[in-house]
PDB file of C-alpha atoms in Angstrom:
ATOM      1  CA  UNK A  24     -55.598  55.491  37.365  1.00 57.00           C
ATOM      2  CA  UNK A  25     -57.275  55.483  33.818  1.00 56.00           C
ATOM      3  CA  UNK A  26     -61.488  55.376  34.759  1.00 63.00           C
ATOM      4  CA  UNK A  27     -60.988  51.779  33.390  1.00 61.00           C
ATOM      5  CA  UNK A  28     -58.536  50.660  35.684  1.00 60.00           C
ATOM      6  CA  UNK A  29     -60.648  53.017  38.770  1.00 64.00           C
ATOM      7  CA  UNK A  30     -64.411  51.137  37.444  1.00 67.00           C
ATOM      8  CA  UNK A  31     -62.078  47.846  38.173  1.00 63.00           C
ATOM      9  CA  UNK A  32     -61.216  49.004  41.428  1.00 61.00           C
ATOM     10  CA  UNK A  33     -65.338  49.673  42.563  1.00 61.00           C
ATOM     11  CA  UNK A  34     -66.480  45.788  41.381  1.00 63.00           C
ATOM     12  CA  UNK A  35     -63.493  43.964  42.432  1.00 62.00           C
ATOM     13  CA  UNK A  36     -61.913  45.228  45.683  1.00 60.00           C
ATOM     14  CA  UNK A  37     -60.217  41.680  46.305  1.00 62.00           C
ATOM     15  CA  UNK A  38     -58.204  42.780  43.001  1.00 62.00           C
ATOM     16  CA  UNK A  39     -56.371  45.190  46.135  1.00 65.00           C
ATOM     17  CA  UNK A  40     -55.894  42.820  48.424  1.00 69.00           C
ATOM     18  CA  UNK A  41     -52.169  41.799  48.673  1.00 73.00           C
ATOM     19  CA  UNK A  42     -51.237  38.842  45.600  1.00 82.00           C
ATOM     20  CA  UNK A  43     -48.518  36.886  42.824  1.00 90.00           C
ATOM     21  CA  UNK A  44     -49.293  38.104  39.346  1.00 92.00           C
ATOM     22  CA  UNK A  45     -46.849  38.220  36.422  1.00 96.00           C
ATOM     23  CA  UNK A  46     -47.024  41.779  35.169  1.00 97.00           C
ATOM     24  CA  UNK A  47     -44.952  43.663  33.040  1.00 98.00           C
ATOM     25  CA  UNK A  48     -42.915  47.191  34.322  1.00 98.00           C
ATOM     26  CA  UNK A  49     -42.493  49.492  32.731  1.00 98.00           C
ATOM     27  CA  UNK A  50     -39.702  52.459  33.836  1.00 97.00           C
ATOM     28  CA  UNK A  51     -38.424  55.856  32.309  1.00 97.00           C
ATOM     29  CA  UNK A  52     -36.179  58.532  32.963  1.00 95.00           C
ATOM     30  CA  UNK A  53     -35.126  62.009  31.959  1.00 95.00           C
ATOM     31  CA  UNK A  54     -31.825  62.173  30.687  1.00 91.00           C
ATOM     32  CA  UNK A  55     -29.720  64.377  32.247  1.00 87.00           C
ATOM     33  CA  UNK A  56     -32.317  65.719  33.871  1.00 87.00           C
ATOM     34  CA  UNK A  57     -30.501  67.185  36.750  1.00 83.00           C
ATOM     35  CA  UNK A  58     -28.642  69.240  33.958  1.00 84.00           C
ATOM     36  CA  UNK A  59     -31.316  70.810  32.925  1.00 85.00           C
ATOM     37  CA  UNK A  60     -32.881  71.560  35.599  1.00 84.00           C
ATOM     38  CA  UNK A  61     -30.152  73.509  36.406  1.00 84.00           C
ATOM     39  CA  UNK A  62     -30.386  75.658  33.988  1.00 81.00           C
ATOM     40  CA  UNK A  63     -34.118  75.877  32.827  1.00 84.00           C
ATOM     41  CA  UNK A  64     -36.300  78.832  35.421  1.00 88.00           C
ATOM     42  CA  UNK A  65     -38.156  77.074  37.868  1.00 89.00           C
ATOM     43  CA  UNK A  66     -41.739  77.907  36.489  1.00 90.00           C
ATOM     44  CA  UNK A  67     -40.492  77.199  32.418  1.00 89.00           C
ATOM     45  CA  UNK A  68     -39.282  73.430  34.162  1.00 90.00           C
ATOM     46  CA  UNK A  69     -43.261  73.471  35.785  1.00 91.00           C
ATOM     47  CA  UNK A  70     -44.742  73.929  32.489  1.00 91.00           C
ATOM     48  CA  UNK A  71     -42.626  71.123  30.767  1.00 92.00           C
ATOM     49  CA  UNK A  72     -42.816  68.228  33.372  1.00 93.00           C
ATOM     50  CA  UNK A  73     -46.120  69.152  33.299  1.00 94.00           C
ATOM     51  CA  UNK A  74     -46.870  68.878  29.163  1.00 95.00           C
ATOM     52  CA  UNK A  75     -44.461  65.464  29.228  1.00 96.00           C
ATOM     53  CA  UNK A  76     -46.099  63.841  32.177  1.00 95.00           C
ATOM     54  CA  UNK A  77     -49.578  64.363  30.098  1.00 96.00           C
ATOM     55  CA  UNK A  78     -48.408  62.711  27.844  1.00 97.00           C
ATOM     56  CA  UNK A  79     -46.131  60.033  28.843  1.00 97.00           C
ATOM     57  CA  UNK A  80     -49.117  58.986  31.528  1.00 95.00           C
ATOM     58  CA  UNK A  81     -51.814  59.446  28.530  1.00 96.00           C
ATOM     59  CA  UNK A  82     -49.403  56.567  26.499  1.00 97.00           C
ATOM     60  CA  UNK A  83     -49.779  55.036  29.806  1.00 96.00           C
ATOM     61  CA  UNK A  84     -53.569  54.801  30.526  1.00 93.00           C
ATOM     62  CA  UNK A  85     -53.889  54.519  26.269  1.00 94.00           C
ATOM     63  CA  UNK A  86     -52.783  51.165  26.718  1.00 95.00           C
ATOM     64  CA  UNK A  87     -53.518  49.493  29.384  1.00 91.00           C
ATOM     65  CA  UNK A  88     -51.390  50.383  31.998  1.00 93.00           C
ATOM     66  CA  UNK A  89     -51.267  52.063  35.651  1.00 92.00           C
ATOM     67  CA  UNK A  90     -49.065  54.522  37.081  1.00 92.00           C
ATOM     68  CA  UNK A  91     -47.938  53.467  40.106  1.00 88.00           C
ATOM     69  CA  UNK A  92     -45.449  56.357  40.613  1.00 86.00           C
ATOM     70  CA  UNK A  93     -43.939  59.412  39.853  1.00 88.00           C
ATOM     71  CA  UNK A  94     -40.484  59.845  40.878  1.00 86.00           C
ATOM     72  CA  UNK A  95     -39.141  63.330  40.598  1.00 84.00           C
ATOM     73  CA  UNK A  96     -38.425  63.334  36.711  1.00 89.00           C
ATOM     74  CA  UNK A  97     -39.050  58.679  36.012  1.00 93.00           C
ATOM     75  CA  UNK A  98     -42.855  56.919  35.390  1.00 96.00           C
ATOM     76  CA  UNK A  99     -43.377  53.533  37.352  1.00 96.00           C
ATOM     77  CA  UNK A 100     -46.025  52.261  35.140  1.00 96.00           C
ATOM     78  CA  UNK A 101     -47.640  48.526  35.596  1.00 95.00           C
ATOM     79  CA  UNK A 102     -49.365  46.499  32.720  1.00 96.00           C
ATOM     80  CA  UNK A 103     -51.444  42.869  34.096  1.00 93.00           C
ATOM     81  CA  UNK A 104     -52.935  44.602  37.345  1.00 89.00           C
ATOM     82  CA  UNK A 105     -54.585  45.040  39.186  1.00 85.00           C
ATOM     83  CA  UNK A 106     -57.289  44.779  36.226  1.00 82.00           C
ATOM     84  CA  UNK A 107     -55.789  41.155  34.802  1.00 85.00           C
ATOM     85  CA  UNK A 108     -55.274  40.772  31.065  1.00 91.00           C
ATOM     86  CA  UNK A 109     -53.421  38.482  29.195  1.00 94.00           C
ATOM     87  CA  UNK A 110     -51.317  41.348  27.491  1.00 97.00           C
ATOM     88  CA  UNK A 111     -49.808  43.006  29.486  1.00 97.00           C
ATOM     89  CA  UNK A 112     -46.493  42.979  28.335  1.00 98.00           C
ATOM     90  CA  UNK A 113     -46.572  43.715  24.615  1.00 98.00           C
ATOM     91  CA  UNK A 114     -49.284  46.538  25.483  1.00 97.00           C
ATOM     92  CA  UNK A 115     -45.904  48.410  27.361  1.00 98.00           C
ATOM     93  CA  UNK A 116     -43.742  47.191  24.499  1.00 98.00           C
ATOM     94  CA  UNK A 117     -46.586  49.383  22.786  1.00 98.00           C
ATOM     95  CA  UNK A 118     -46.606  52.414  25.904  1.00 98.00           C
ATOM     96  CA  UNK A 119     -43.125  52.737  25.449  1.00 98.00           C
ATOM     97  CA  UNK A 120     -42.548  53.547  21.798  1.00 98.00           C
ATOM     98  CA  UNK A 121     -45.878  55.495  21.634  1.00 97.00           C
ATOM     99  CA  UNK A 122     -43.811  57.555  24.296  1.00 98.00           C
ATOM    100  CA  UNK A 123     -41.112  58.048  22.198  1.00 97.00           C
ATOM    101  CA  UNK A 124     -43.157  59.554  19.730  1.00 97.00           C
ATOM    102  CA  UNK A 125     -44.706  61.592  21.903  1.00 97.00           C
ATOM    103  CA  UNK A 126     -41.333  63.343  22.607  1.00 97.00           C
ATOM    104  CA  UNK A 127     -40.459  63.987  19.776  1.00 96.00           C
ATOM    105  CA  UNK A 128     -43.011  65.454  18.878  1.00 96.00           C
ATOM    106  CA  UNK A 129     -43.513  67.741  22.003  1.00 96.00           C
ATOM    107  CA  UNK A 130     -39.339  68.260  21.473  1.00 95.00           C
ATOM    108  CA  UNK A 131     -40.142  70.029  18.037  1.00 95.00           C
ATOM    109  CA  UNK A 132     -42.585  72.224  19.950  1.00 94.00           C
ATOM    110  CA  UNK A 133     -39.925  73.328  22.182  1.00 92.00           C
ATOM    111  CA  UNK A 134     -37.209  73.281  20.326  1.00 91.00           C
ATOM    112  CA  UNK A 135     -39.477  76.261  17.754  1.00 90.00           C
ATOM    113  CA  UNK A 136     -40.396  78.223  21.114  1.00 86.00           C
ATOM    114  CA  UNK A 137     -36.327  77.988  21.681  1.00 86.00           C
ATOM    115  CA  UNK A 138     -36.666  75.348  24.395  1.00 85.00           C
ATOM    116  CA  UNK A 139     -33.973  72.226  25.509  1.00 84.00           C
ATOM    117  CA  UNK A 140     -34.930  68.708  24.573  1.00 89.00           C
ATOM    118  CA  UNK A 141     -35.471  65.940  26.239  1.00 93.00           C
ATOM    119  CA  UNK A 142     -33.910  61.673  26.320  1.00 95.00           C
ATOM    120  CA  UNK A 143     -36.118  59.114  28.299  1.00 96.00           C
ATOM    121  CA  UNK A 144     -34.102  55.925  28.751  1.00 97.00           C
ATOM    122  CA  UNK A 145     -37.174  53.196  28.518  1.00 98.00           C
ATOM    123  CA  UNK A 146     -35.816  49.906  30.811  1.00 98.00           C
ATOM    124  CA  UNK A 147     -39.434  46.901  30.618  1.00 98.00           C
ATOM    125  CA  UNK A 148     -39.607  43.667  32.191  1.00 98.00           C
ATOM    126  CA  UNK A 149     -41.585  40.996  32.747  1.00 98.00           C
ATOM    127  CA  UNK A 150     -41.926  38.797  35.996  1.00 97.00           C
ATOM    128  CA  UNK A 151     -43.942  38.032  39.545  1.00 96.00           C
ATOM    129  CA  UNK A 152     -44.667  40.921  41.863  1.00 95.00           C
ATOM    130  CA  UNK A 153     -46.281  41.406  44.720  1.00 91.00           C
ATOM    131  CA  UNK A 154     -49.768  43.149  44.224  1.00 86.00           C
ATOM    132  CA  UNK A 155     -51.676  44.911  46.842  1.00 79.00           C
ATOM    133  CA  UNK A 156     -52.275  47.732  48.768  1.00 78.00           C
ATOM    134  CA  UNK A 157     -48.875  48.347  51.308  1.00 78.00           C
ATOM    135  CA  UNK A 158     -48.942  50.372  53.817  1.00 77.00           C
ATOM    136  CA  UNK A 159     -49.034  52.265  56.997  1.00 81.00           C
ATOM    137  CA  UNK A 160     -52.769  52.089  59.203  1.00 76.00           C
ATOM    138  CA  UNK A 161     -53.547  56.066  57.948  1.00 79.00           C
ATOM    139  CA  UNK A 162     -51.813  55.617  54.574  1.00 79.00           C
ATOM    140  CA  UNK A 163     -51.976  52.819  52.265  1.00 74.00           C
ATOM    141  CA  UNK A 164     -50.556  53.333  47.877  1.00 77.00           C
ATOM    142  CA  UNK A 165     -51.646  50.137  45.839  1.00 76.00           C
ATOM    143  CA  UNK A 166     -48.829  48.813  44.392  1.00 81.00           C
ATOM    144  CA  UNK A 167     -46.393  45.867  42.807  1.00 86.00           C
ATOM    145  CA  UNK A 168     -42.731  44.958  44.653  1.00 90.00           C
ATOM    146  CA  UNK A 169     -40.761  42.531  44.362  1.00 92.00           C
ATOM    147  CA  UNK A 170     -37.468  42.041  42.271  1.00 93.00           C
ATOM    148  CA  UNK A 171     -38.820  41.902  39.233  1.00 94.00           C
ATOM    149  CA  UNK A 172     -39.095  45.935  40.393  1.00 95.00           C
ATOM    150  CA  UNK A 173     -35.791  46.109  40.786  1.00 94.00           C
ATOM    151  CA  UNK A 174     -34.835  44.779  37.209  1.00 96.00           C
ATOM    152  CA  UNK A 175     -37.203  46.661  35.835  1.00 96.00           C
ATOM    153  CA  UNK A 176     -35.068  49.860  37.283  1.00 95.00           C
ATOM    154  CA  UNK A 177     -32.151  48.764  36.704  1.00 95.00           C
ATOM    155  CA  UNK A 178     -32.763  47.587  32.914  1.00 97.00           C
ATOM    156  CA  UNK A 179     -33.773  50.652  32.079  1.00 97.00           C
ATOM    157  CA  UNK A 180     -30.738  52.123  33.777  1.00 95.00           C
ATOM    158  CA  UNK A 181     -28.508  50.225  31.283  1.00 96.00           C
ATOM    159  CA  UNK A 182     -29.695  52.534  28.027  1.00 96.00           C
ATOM    160  CA  UNK A 183     -26.675  54.503  29.393  1.00 94.00           C
ATOM    161  CA  UNK A 184     -24.315  52.239  28.778  1.00 94.00           C
ATOM    162  CA  UNK A 185     -25.641  50.680  25.564  1.00 96.00           C
ATOM    163  CA  UNK A 186     -26.176  55.553  24.113  1.00 95.00           C
ATOM    164  CA  UNK A 187     -30.129  52.773  22.978  1.00 97.00           C
ATOM    165  CA  UNK A 188     -33.417  54.085  24.243  1.00 97.00           C
ATOM    166  CA  UNK A 189     -35.817  51.500  25.049  1.00 98.00           C
ATOM    167  CA  UNK A 190     -34.402  47.338  26.917  1.00 98.00           C
ATOM    168  CA  UNK A 191     -36.302  44.829  27.024  1.00 98.00           C
ATOM    169  CA  UNK A 192     -35.063  41.838  29.116  1.00 98.00           C
ATOM    170  CA  UNK A 193     -35.552  38.489  27.586  1.00 97.00           C
ATOM    171  CA  UNK A 194     -38.293  36.731  29.694  1.00 97.00           C
ATOM    172  CA  UNK A 195     -39.887  40.320  28.205  1.00 98.00           C
ATOM    173  CA  UNK A 196     -38.879  39.617  24.297  1.00 98.00           C
ATOM    174  CA  UNK A 197     -39.769  35.241  25.074  1.00 97.00           C
ATOM    175  CA  UNK A 198     -43.806  36.892  25.438  1.00 97.00           C
ATOM    176  CA  UNK A 199     -43.670  38.886  22.222  1.00 97.00           C
ATOM    177  CA  UNK A 200     -40.821  37.864  19.997  1.00 96.00           C
ATOM    178  CA  UNK A 201     -43.390  37.553  17.602  1.00 95.00           C
ATOM    179  CA  UNK A 202     -44.374  40.722  16.764  1.00 96.00           C
ATOM    180  CA  UNK A 203     -41.102  43.876  17.740  1.00 97.00           C
ATOM    181  CA  UNK A 204     -38.482  44.268  15.890  1.00 97.00           C
ATOM    182  CA  UNK A 205     -34.975  44.201  18.050  1.00 97.00           C
ATOM    183  CA  UNK A 206     -31.184  43.874  18.447  1.00 97.00           C
ATOM    184  CA  UNK A 207     -30.083  41.589  20.573  1.00 98.00           C
ATOM    185  CA  UNK A 208     -28.053  44.126  22.957  1.00 97.00           C
ATOM    186  CA  UNK A 209     -26.203  39.979  24.752  1.00 96.00           C
ATOM    187  CA  UNK A 210     -25.914  38.993  28.644  1.00 96.00           C
ATOM    188  CA  UNK A 211     -24.617  41.655  31.026  1.00 95.00           C
ATOM    189  CA  UNK A 212     -24.393  42.372  34.138  1.00 91.00           C
ATOM    190  CA  UNK A 213     -26.631  43.971  36.573  1.00 88.00           C
ATOM    191  CA  UNK A 214     -26.742  45.035  40.354  1.00 82.00           C
ATOM    192  CA  UNK A 215     -27.425  43.345  42.619  1.00 78.00           C
ATOM    193  CA  UNK A 216     -28.096  40.361  40.730  1.00 83.00           C
ATOM    194  CA  UNK A 217     -25.326  37.646  40.690  1.00 82.00           C
ATOM    195  CA  UNK A 218     -26.582  35.879  37.553  1.00 87.00           C
ATOM    196  CA  UNK A 219     -26.764  37.944  34.662  1.00 92.00           C
ATOM    197  CA  UNK A 220     -29.758  38.650  32.019  1.00 94.00           C
ATOM    198  CA  UNK A 221     -30.037  38.675  28.493  1.00 97.00           C
ATOM    199  CA  UNK A 222     -31.623  42.435  26.798  1.00 98.00           C
ATOM    200  CA  UNK A 223     -32.610  43.692  23.587  1.00 98.00           C
ATOM    201  CA  UNK A 224     -33.409  46.845  21.811  1.00 98.00           C
ATOM    202  CA  UNK A 225     -36.709  47.719  20.974  1.00 98.00           C
ATOM    203  CA  UNK A 226     -36.765  49.446  17.887  1.00 97.00           C
ATOM    204  CA  UNK A 227     -40.349  48.792  17.192  1.00 96.00           C
ATOM    205  CA  UNK A 228     -43.216  46.960  15.702  1.00 95.00           C
ATOM    206  CA  UNK A 229     -43.463  44.121  12.808  1.00 87.00           C
ATOM    207  CA  UNK A 230     -46.581  44.880  10.748  1.00 68.00           C
ATOM    208  CA  UNK A 231     -48.503  41.135  11.808  1.00 52.00           C
ATOM    209  CA  UNK A 232     -48.205  42.601  15.320  1.00 46.00           C
ATOM    210  CA  UNK A 233     -51.504  44.797  14.520  1.00 45.00           C
ATOM    211  CA  UNK A 234     -53.311  41.105  14.827  1.00 42.00           C
ATOM    212  CA  UNK A 235     -52.615  40.356  17.702  1.00 44.00           C
TER     213      UNK A 235
END
């Protein structure tokens, strides 16, 4: 967690208790990681991942998010919990674009060393979750659960189908539409949901976004 989140937790222990909150969830995943890992020396792979995760974490913290989990090569970040943030949706969008820019810089550095380049997919969704400490008596962790989390993960996976890098849900788009450049990808069927979901490719920020 960032120092701001830690300070919030120390000041307000109730933030860790279970509660329903509207948040924005960001999932990212490295494309073709299994193949990459099979072809790299273990030590080199660990160093590469450490550089990558450091960059991703810096981007999340910079925009007020919390790294909820590292899932293998995937990252799950939350905006709007446990610290209140009315701008959680645009903060997640800013993070995703900064992640892409940061990866481009890393890829340039790795290319000079003859190391393979990485590509990532990012999915963002805004919705209601259950947020709080979850676990056993011996081990608990602060996390968020609910359909919104599952949908964010599913949207991330759609990048493979559309050959895109960043996809956001209609719920997220409606909160940030005045500040972003997008491409409407239409209604899509998502595994585990009966109703189709409209998704958008996030292409960038509009200039007036900085005046928010």
